[in-house]
PDB file of C-alpha atoms in Angstrom:
ATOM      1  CA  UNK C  29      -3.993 -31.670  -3.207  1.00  0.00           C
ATOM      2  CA  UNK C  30      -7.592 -30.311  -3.776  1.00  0.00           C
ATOM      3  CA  UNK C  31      -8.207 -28.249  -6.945  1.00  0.00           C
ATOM      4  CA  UNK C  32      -9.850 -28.049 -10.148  1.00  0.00           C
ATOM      5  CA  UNK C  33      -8.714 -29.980 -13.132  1.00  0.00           C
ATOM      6  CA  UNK C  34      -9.389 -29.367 -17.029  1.00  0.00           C
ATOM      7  CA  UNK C  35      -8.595 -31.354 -20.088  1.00  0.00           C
ATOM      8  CA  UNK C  36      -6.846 -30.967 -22.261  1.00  0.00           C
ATOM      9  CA  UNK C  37      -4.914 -27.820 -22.389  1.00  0.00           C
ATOM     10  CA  UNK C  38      -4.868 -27.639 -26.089  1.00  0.00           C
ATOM     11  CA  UNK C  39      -7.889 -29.025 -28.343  1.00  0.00           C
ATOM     12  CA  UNK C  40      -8.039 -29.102 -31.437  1.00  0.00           C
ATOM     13  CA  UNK C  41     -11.174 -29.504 -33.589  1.00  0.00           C
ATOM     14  CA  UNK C  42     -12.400 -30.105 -37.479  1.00  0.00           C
ATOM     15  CA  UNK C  43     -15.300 -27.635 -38.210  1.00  0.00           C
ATOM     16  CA  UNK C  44     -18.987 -29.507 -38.570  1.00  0.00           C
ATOM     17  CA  UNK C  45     -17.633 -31.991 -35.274  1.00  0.00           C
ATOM     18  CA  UNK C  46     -18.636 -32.092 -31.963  1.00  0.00           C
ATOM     19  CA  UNK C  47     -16.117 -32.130 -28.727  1.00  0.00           C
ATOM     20  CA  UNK C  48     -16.194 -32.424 -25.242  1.00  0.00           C
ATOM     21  CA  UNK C  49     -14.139 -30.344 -22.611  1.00  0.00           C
ATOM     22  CA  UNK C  50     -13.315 -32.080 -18.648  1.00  0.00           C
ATOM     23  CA  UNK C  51     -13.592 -30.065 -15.893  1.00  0.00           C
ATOM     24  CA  UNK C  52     -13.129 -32.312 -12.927  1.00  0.00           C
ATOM     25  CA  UNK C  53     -13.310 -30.763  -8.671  1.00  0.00           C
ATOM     26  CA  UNK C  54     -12.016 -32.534  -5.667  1.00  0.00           C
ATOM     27  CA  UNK C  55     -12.985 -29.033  -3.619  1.00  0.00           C
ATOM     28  CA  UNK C  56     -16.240 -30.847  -2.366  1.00  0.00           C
ATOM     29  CA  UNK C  57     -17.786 -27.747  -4.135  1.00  0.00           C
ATOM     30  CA  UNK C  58     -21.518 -27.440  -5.091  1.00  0.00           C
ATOM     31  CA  UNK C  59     -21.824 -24.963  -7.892  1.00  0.00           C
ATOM     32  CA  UNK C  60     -19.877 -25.402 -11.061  1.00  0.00           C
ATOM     33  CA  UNK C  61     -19.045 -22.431 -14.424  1.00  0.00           C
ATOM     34  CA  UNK C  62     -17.755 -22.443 -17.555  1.00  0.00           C
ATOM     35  CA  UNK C  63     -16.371 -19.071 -19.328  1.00  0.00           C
ATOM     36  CA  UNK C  64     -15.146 -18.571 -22.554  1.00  0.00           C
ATOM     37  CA  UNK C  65     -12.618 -15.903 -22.782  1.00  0.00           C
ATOM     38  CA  UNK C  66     -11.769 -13.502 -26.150  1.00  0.00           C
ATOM     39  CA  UNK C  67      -8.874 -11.375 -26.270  1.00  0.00           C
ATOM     40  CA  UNK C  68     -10.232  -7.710 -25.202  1.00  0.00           C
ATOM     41  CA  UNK C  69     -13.766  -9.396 -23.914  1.00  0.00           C
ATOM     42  CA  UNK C  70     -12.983 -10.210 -20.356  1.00  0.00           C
ATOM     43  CA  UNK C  71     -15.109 -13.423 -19.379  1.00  0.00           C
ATOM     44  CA  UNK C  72     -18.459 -14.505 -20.825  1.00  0.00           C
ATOM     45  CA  UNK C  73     -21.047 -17.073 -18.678  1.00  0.00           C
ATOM     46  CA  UNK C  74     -21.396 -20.133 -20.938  1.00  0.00           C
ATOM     47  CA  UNK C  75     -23.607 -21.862 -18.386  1.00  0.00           C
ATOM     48  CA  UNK C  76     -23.621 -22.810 -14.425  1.00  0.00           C
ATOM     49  CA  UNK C  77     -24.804 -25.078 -12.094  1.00  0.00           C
ATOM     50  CA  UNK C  78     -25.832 -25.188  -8.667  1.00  0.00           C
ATOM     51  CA  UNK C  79     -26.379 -28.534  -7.835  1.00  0.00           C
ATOM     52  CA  UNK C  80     -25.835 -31.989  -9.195  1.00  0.00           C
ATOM     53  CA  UNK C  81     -28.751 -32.812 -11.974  1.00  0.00           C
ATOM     54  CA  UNK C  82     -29.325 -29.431 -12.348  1.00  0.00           C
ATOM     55  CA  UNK C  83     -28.303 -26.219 -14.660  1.00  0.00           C
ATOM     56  CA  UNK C  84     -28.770 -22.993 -15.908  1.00  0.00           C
ATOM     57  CA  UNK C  85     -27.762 -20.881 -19.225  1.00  0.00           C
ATOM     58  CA  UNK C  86     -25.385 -18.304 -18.851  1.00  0.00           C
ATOM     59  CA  UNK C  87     -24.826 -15.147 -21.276  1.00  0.00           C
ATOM     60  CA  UNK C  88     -24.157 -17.090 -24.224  1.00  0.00           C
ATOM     61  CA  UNK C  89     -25.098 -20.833 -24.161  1.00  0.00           C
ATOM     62  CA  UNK C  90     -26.019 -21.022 -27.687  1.00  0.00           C
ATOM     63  CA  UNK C  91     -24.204 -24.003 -29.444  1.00  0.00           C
ATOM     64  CA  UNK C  92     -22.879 -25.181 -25.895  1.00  0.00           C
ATOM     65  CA  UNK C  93     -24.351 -28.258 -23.954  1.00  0.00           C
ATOM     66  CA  UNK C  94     -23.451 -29.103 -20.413  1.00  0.00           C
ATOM     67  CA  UNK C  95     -24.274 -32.114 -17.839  1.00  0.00           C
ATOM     68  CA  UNK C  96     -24.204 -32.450 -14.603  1.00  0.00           C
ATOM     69  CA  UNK C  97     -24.388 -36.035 -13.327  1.00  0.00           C
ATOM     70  CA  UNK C  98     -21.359 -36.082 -10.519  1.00  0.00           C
ATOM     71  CA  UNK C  99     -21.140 -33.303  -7.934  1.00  0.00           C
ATOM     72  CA  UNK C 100     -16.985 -33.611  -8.967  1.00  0.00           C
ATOM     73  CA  UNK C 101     -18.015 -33.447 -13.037  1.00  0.00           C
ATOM     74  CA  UNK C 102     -19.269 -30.569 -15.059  1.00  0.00           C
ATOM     75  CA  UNK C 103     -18.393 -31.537 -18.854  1.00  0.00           C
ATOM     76  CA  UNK C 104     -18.945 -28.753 -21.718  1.00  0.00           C
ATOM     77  CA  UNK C 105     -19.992 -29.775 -25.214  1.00  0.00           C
ATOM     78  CA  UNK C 106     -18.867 -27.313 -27.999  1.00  0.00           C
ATOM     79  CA  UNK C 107     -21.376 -27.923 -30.617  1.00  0.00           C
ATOM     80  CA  UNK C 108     -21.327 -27.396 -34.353  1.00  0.00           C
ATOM     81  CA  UNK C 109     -24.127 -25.138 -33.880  1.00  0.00           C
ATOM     82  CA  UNK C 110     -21.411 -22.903 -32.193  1.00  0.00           C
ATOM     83  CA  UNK C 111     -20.082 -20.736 -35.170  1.00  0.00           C
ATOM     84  CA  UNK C 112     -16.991 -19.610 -33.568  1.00  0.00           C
ATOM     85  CA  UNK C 113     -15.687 -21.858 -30.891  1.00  0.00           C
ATOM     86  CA  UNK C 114     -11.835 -20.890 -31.316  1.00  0.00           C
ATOM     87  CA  UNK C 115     -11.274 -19.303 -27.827  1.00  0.00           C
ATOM     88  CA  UNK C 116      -9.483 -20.008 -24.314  1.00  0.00           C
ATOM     89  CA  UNK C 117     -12.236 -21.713 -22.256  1.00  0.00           C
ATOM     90  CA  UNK C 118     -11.881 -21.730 -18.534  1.00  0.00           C
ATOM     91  CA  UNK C 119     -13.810 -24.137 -15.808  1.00  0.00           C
ATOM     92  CA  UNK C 120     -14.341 -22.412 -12.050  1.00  0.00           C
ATOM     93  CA  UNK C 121     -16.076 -23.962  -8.518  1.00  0.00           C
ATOM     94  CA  UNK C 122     -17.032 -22.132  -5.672  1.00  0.00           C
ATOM     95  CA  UNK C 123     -19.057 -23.706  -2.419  1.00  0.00           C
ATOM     96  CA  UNK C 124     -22.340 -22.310  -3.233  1.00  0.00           C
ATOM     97  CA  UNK C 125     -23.590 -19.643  -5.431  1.00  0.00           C
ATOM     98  CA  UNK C 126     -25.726 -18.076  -2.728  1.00  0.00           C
ATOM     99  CA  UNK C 127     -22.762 -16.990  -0.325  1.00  0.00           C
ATOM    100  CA  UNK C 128     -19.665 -15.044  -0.641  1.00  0.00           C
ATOM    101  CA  UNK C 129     -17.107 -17.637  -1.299  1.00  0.00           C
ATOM    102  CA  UNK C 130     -14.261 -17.329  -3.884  1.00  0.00           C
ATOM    103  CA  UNK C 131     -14.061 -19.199  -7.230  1.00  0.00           C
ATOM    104  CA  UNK C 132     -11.599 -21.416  -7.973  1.00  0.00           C
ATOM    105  CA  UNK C 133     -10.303 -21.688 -11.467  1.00  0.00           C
ATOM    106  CA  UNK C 134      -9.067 -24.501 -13.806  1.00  0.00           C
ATOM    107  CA  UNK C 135      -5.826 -23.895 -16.239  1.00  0.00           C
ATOM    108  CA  UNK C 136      -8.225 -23.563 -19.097  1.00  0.00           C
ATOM    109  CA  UNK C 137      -8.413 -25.573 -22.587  1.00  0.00           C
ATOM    110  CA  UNK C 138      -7.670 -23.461 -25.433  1.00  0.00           C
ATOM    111  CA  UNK C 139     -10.060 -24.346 -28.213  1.00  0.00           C
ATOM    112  CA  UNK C 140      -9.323 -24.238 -31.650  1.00  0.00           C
ATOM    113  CA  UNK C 141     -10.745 -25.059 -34.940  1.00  0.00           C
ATOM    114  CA  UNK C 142      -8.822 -26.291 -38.012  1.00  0.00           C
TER     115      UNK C 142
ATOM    116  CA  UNK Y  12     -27.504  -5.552 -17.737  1.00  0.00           C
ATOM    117  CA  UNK Y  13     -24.637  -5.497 -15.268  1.00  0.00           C
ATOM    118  CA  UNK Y  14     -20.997  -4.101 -17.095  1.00  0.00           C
ATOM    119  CA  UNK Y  15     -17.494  -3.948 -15.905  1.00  0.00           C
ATOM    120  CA  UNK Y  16     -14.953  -1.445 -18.092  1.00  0.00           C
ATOM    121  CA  UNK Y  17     -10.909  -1.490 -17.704  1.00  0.00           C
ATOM    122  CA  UNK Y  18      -8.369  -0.242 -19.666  1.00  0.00           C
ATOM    123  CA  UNK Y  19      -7.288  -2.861 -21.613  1.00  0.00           C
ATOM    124  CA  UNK Y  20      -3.313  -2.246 -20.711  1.00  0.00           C
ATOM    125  CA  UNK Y  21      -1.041  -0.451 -18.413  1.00  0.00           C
ATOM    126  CA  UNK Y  22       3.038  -0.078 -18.359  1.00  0.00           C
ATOM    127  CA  UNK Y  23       4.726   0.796 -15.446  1.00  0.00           C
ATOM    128  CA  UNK Y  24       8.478   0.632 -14.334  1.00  0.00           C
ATOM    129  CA  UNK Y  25       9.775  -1.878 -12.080  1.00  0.00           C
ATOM    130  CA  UNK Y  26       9.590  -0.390  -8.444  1.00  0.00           C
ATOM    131  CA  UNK Y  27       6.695   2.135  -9.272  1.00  0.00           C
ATOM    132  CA  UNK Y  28       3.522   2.066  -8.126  1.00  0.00           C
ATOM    133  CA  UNK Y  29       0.437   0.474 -10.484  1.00  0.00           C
ATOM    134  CA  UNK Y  30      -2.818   1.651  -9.853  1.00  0.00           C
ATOM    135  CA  UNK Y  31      -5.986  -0.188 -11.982  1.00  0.00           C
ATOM    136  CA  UNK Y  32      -8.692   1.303 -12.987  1.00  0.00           C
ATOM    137  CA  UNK Y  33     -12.597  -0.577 -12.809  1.00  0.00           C
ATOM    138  CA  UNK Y  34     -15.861   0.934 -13.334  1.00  0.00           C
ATOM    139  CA  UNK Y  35     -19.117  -0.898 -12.738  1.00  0.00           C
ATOM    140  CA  UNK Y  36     -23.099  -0.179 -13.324  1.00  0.00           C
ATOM    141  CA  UNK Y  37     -24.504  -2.209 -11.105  1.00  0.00           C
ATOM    142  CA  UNK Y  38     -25.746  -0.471  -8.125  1.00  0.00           C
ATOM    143  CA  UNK Y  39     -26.541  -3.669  -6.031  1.00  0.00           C
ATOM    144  CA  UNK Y  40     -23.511  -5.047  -6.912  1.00  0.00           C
ATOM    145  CA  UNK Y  41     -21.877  -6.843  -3.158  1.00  0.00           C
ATOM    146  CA  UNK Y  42     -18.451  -7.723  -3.661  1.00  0.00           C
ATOM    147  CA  UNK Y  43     -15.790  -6.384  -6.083  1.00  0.00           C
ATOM    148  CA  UNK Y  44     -12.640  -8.847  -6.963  1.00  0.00           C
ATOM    149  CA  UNK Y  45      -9.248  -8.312  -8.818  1.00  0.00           C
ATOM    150  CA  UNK Y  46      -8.360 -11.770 -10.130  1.00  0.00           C
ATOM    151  CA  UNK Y  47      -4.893 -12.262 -11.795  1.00  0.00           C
ATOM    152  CA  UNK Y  48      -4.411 -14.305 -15.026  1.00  0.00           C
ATOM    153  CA  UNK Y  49      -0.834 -15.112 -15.919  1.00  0.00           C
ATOM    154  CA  UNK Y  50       0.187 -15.964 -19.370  1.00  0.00           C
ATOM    155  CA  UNK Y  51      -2.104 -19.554 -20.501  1.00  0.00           C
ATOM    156  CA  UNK Y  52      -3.550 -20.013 -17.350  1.00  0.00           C
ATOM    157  CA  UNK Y  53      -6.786 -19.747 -14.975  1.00  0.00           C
ATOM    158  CA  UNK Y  54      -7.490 -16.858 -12.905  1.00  0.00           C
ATOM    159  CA  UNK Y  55      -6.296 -16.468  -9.239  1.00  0.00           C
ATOM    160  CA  UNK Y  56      -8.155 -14.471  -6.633  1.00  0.00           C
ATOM    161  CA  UNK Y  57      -6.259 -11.669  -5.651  1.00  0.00           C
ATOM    162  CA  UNK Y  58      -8.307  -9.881  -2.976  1.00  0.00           C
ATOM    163  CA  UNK Y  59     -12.088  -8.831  -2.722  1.00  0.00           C
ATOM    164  CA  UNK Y  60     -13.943  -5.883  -1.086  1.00  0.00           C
ATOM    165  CA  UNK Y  61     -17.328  -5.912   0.205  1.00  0.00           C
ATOM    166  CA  UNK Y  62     -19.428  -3.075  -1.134  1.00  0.00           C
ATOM    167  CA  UNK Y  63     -20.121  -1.033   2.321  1.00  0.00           C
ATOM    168  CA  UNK Y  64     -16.347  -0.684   2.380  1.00  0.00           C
ATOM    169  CA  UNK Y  65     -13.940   1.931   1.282  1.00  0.00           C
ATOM    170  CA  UNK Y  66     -10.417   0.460   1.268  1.00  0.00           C
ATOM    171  CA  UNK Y  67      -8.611  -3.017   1.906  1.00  0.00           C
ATOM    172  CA  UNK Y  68      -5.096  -2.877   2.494  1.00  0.00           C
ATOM    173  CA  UNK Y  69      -3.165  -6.552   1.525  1.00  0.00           C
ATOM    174  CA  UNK Y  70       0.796  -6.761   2.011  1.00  0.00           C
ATOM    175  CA  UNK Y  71       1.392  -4.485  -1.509  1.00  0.00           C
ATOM    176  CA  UNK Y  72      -2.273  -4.251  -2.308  1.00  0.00           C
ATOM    177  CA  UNK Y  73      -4.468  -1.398  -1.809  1.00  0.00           C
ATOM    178  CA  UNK Y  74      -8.289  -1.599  -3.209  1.00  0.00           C
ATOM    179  CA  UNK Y  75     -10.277   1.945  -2.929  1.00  0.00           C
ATOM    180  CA  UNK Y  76     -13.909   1.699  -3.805  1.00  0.00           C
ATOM    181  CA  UNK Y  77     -15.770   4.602  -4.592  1.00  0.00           C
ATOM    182  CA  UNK Y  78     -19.616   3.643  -4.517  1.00  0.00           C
ATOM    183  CA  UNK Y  79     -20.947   7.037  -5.207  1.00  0.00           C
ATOM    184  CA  UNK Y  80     -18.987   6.414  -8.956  1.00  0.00           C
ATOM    185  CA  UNK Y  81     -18.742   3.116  -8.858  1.00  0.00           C
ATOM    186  CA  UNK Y  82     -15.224   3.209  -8.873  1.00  0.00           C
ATOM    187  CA  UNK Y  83     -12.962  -0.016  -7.915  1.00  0.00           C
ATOM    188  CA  UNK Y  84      -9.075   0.773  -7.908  1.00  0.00           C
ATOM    189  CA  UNK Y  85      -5.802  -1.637  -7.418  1.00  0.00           C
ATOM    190  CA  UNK Y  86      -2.832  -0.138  -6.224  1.00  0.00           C
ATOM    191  CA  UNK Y  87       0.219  -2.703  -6.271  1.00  0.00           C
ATOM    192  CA  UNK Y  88       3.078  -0.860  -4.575  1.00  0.00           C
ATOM    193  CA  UNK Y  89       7.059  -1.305  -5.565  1.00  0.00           C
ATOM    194  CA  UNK Y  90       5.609  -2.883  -8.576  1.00  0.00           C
ATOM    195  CA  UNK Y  91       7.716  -6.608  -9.732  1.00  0.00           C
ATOM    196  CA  UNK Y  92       8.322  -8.202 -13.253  1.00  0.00           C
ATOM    197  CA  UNK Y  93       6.354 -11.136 -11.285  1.00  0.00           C
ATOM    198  CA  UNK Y  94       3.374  -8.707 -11.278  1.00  0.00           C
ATOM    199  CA  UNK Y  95       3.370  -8.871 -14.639  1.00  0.00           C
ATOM    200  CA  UNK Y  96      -0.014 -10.533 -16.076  1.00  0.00           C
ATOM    201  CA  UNK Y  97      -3.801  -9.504 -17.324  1.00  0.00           C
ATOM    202  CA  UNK Y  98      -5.901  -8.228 -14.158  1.00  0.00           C
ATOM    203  CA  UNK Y  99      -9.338  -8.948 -13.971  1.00  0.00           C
ATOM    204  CA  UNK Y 100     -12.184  -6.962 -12.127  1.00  0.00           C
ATOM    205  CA  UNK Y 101     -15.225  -8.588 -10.899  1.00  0.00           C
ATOM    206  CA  UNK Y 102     -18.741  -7.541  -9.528  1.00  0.00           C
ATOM    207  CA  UNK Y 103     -21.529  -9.712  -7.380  1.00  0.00           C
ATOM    208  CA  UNK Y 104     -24.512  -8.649  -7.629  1.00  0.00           C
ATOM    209  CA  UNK Y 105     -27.141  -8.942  -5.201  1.00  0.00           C
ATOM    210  CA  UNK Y 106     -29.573 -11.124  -7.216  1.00  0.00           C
ATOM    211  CA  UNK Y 107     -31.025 -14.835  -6.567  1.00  0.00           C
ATOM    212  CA  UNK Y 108     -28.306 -16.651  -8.167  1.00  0.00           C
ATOM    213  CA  UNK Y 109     -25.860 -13.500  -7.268  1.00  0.00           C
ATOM    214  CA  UNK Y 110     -23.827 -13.593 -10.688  1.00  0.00           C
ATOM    215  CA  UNK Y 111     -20.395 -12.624 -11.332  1.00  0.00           C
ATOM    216  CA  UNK Y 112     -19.780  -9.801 -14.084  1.00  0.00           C
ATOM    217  CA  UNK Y 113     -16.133 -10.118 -15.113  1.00  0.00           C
ATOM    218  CA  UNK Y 114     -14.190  -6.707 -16.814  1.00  0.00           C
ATOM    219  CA  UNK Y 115     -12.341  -7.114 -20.119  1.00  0.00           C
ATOM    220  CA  UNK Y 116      -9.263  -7.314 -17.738  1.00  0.00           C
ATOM    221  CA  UNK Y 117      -6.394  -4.657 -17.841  1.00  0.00           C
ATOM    222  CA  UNK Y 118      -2.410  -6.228 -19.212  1.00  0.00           C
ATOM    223  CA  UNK Y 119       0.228  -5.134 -17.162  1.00  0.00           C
ATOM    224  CA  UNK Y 120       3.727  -4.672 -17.975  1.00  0.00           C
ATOM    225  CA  UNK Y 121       6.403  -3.769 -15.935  1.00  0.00           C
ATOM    226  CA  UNK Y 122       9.477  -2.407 -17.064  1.00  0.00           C
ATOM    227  CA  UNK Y 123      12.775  -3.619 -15.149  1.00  0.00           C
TER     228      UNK Y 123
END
C-alpha cells in the first residue's frame, strides 16, 4: 500500500541532545513538509522541499535541520538550538508544489523533552 | 503575511447539523481545504474548493465560500460521534512556491 510513513510515534529526548525524526514516501511524490503543531496554533512550516538535493525554510526553521538525499526520504533534525521542541510534529507529500494536488500526511511523532 | 482564523471548538448534538467557520486574508489565495485530524494522528483531506467557486456539495458535506469576505464554511449534515475530531482550514495561495496557510483548526464534539 502506498503512503507516508513516520518514526517513531513517541520520542523522547534529554534537553542539550540532538534527534532525528523519519519521514519515509512510497507515493512517487516530489515535494516533501514538515509541520510542527501546538495546541490552539494550527500548523506551522518547519521547512519544504521540492526536489531531491534541494530545500527551503519554512515559517520557523530556526533550530531545525533537514536533508534531502532520496526522493522517498525527508529526515528532520530537532536541534538543541531549538528551545522548545516538545510538540506533535507531522511529515506531508504532495506531487509537486506548483499544481493543485492534495497532501498526504504521516501519523506524526510526538516530541517531547525530559 | 497570509492568516487563517477558526474557532477553536464547536459542540453539536448527534443528528444536527455542524457548520465551521474559516476566515482568510489572502486575496490570491486558490484553493481552500477542510482537513480532519482525529485524536494522535495526521490530517486527512476532506474536500477542497477552488477560489472562483461558491459551493461544493460532498455526500454530507457542504463548503460555501464567500470571496467578497473571505469566508470558507463546512456544513456536515446529520452530524455522527465518528465526526468527532479537530477540523482544519487551509488556503493556497497563488505565489511561486504556492504555500499552504493552515487555521488553528476548530474541535468538534458531538453529543449522542
Amino acid at each position: 500500500d502506498g503512503g507516508i510513513t513516520q518514526s517513531p510515534k513517541y520520542l523522547f529526548r534529554k534537553e542539550g541532545q540532538n534527534v532525528t525524526l523519519s519521514c519515509e514516501q512510497n507515493l512517487n511524490h516530489d515535494a516533501m513538509y514538515w509541520y510542527r503543531q501546538d495546541p490552539g496554533q494550527g500548523l506551522r512550516l518547519i521547512y519544504y522541499s521540492q526536489i531531491v538535493n534541494d530545500f527551503q525554510k519554512g515559517d520557523i526553521a530556526e533550530g531545525y535541520s533537514v536533508s534531502r538525499e532520496k526522493k522517498e526520504s525527508f529526515p528532520l533534525t530537532v536541534t538543541s538550538a531549538q528551545k522548545n521542541p516538545t510538540a506533535f510534529y507531522l511529515c506531508a507529500s504532495s506531487m509537486s508544489t506548483g499544481r493543485d494536488t492534495e497532501a498526504f500526511f504521516g501519523q506524526g511523532t510526538r516530541l517531547t523533552v525530559v | 503575511g497570509e492568516d487563517v482564523e477558526q474557532s477553536l471548538f464547536l459542540s453539536v448534538r448527534e443528528g444536527d447539523s455542524s457548520v465551521i467557520n474559516c476566515t482568510y486574508t489572502d486575496s490570491s489565495s486558490t484553493y481552500l481545504y477542510w482537513y480532519k485530524q482525529e485524536p494522535g494522528a495526521g490530517l486527512q483531506l476532506l474536500t477542497y474548493i477552488f477560489s472562483n467557486m461558491d459551493m461544493k456539495q460532498d455526500q454530507r458535506l457542504t463548503v460555501l465560500l464567500n470571496k467578497k469576505d473571505k469566508h470558507l464554511s463546512l456544513r456536515i449534515a446529520d452530524t455522527q460521534t465518528g465526526d468527532s475530531a479537530i477540523y482544519f482550514c487551509a488556503e493556497k495561495n497563488s505565489g511561486g512556491y504556492q504555500k499552504v496557510t493552515f487555521g488553528t483548526g476548530t474541535k468538534l464534539q458531538v453529543i449522542p
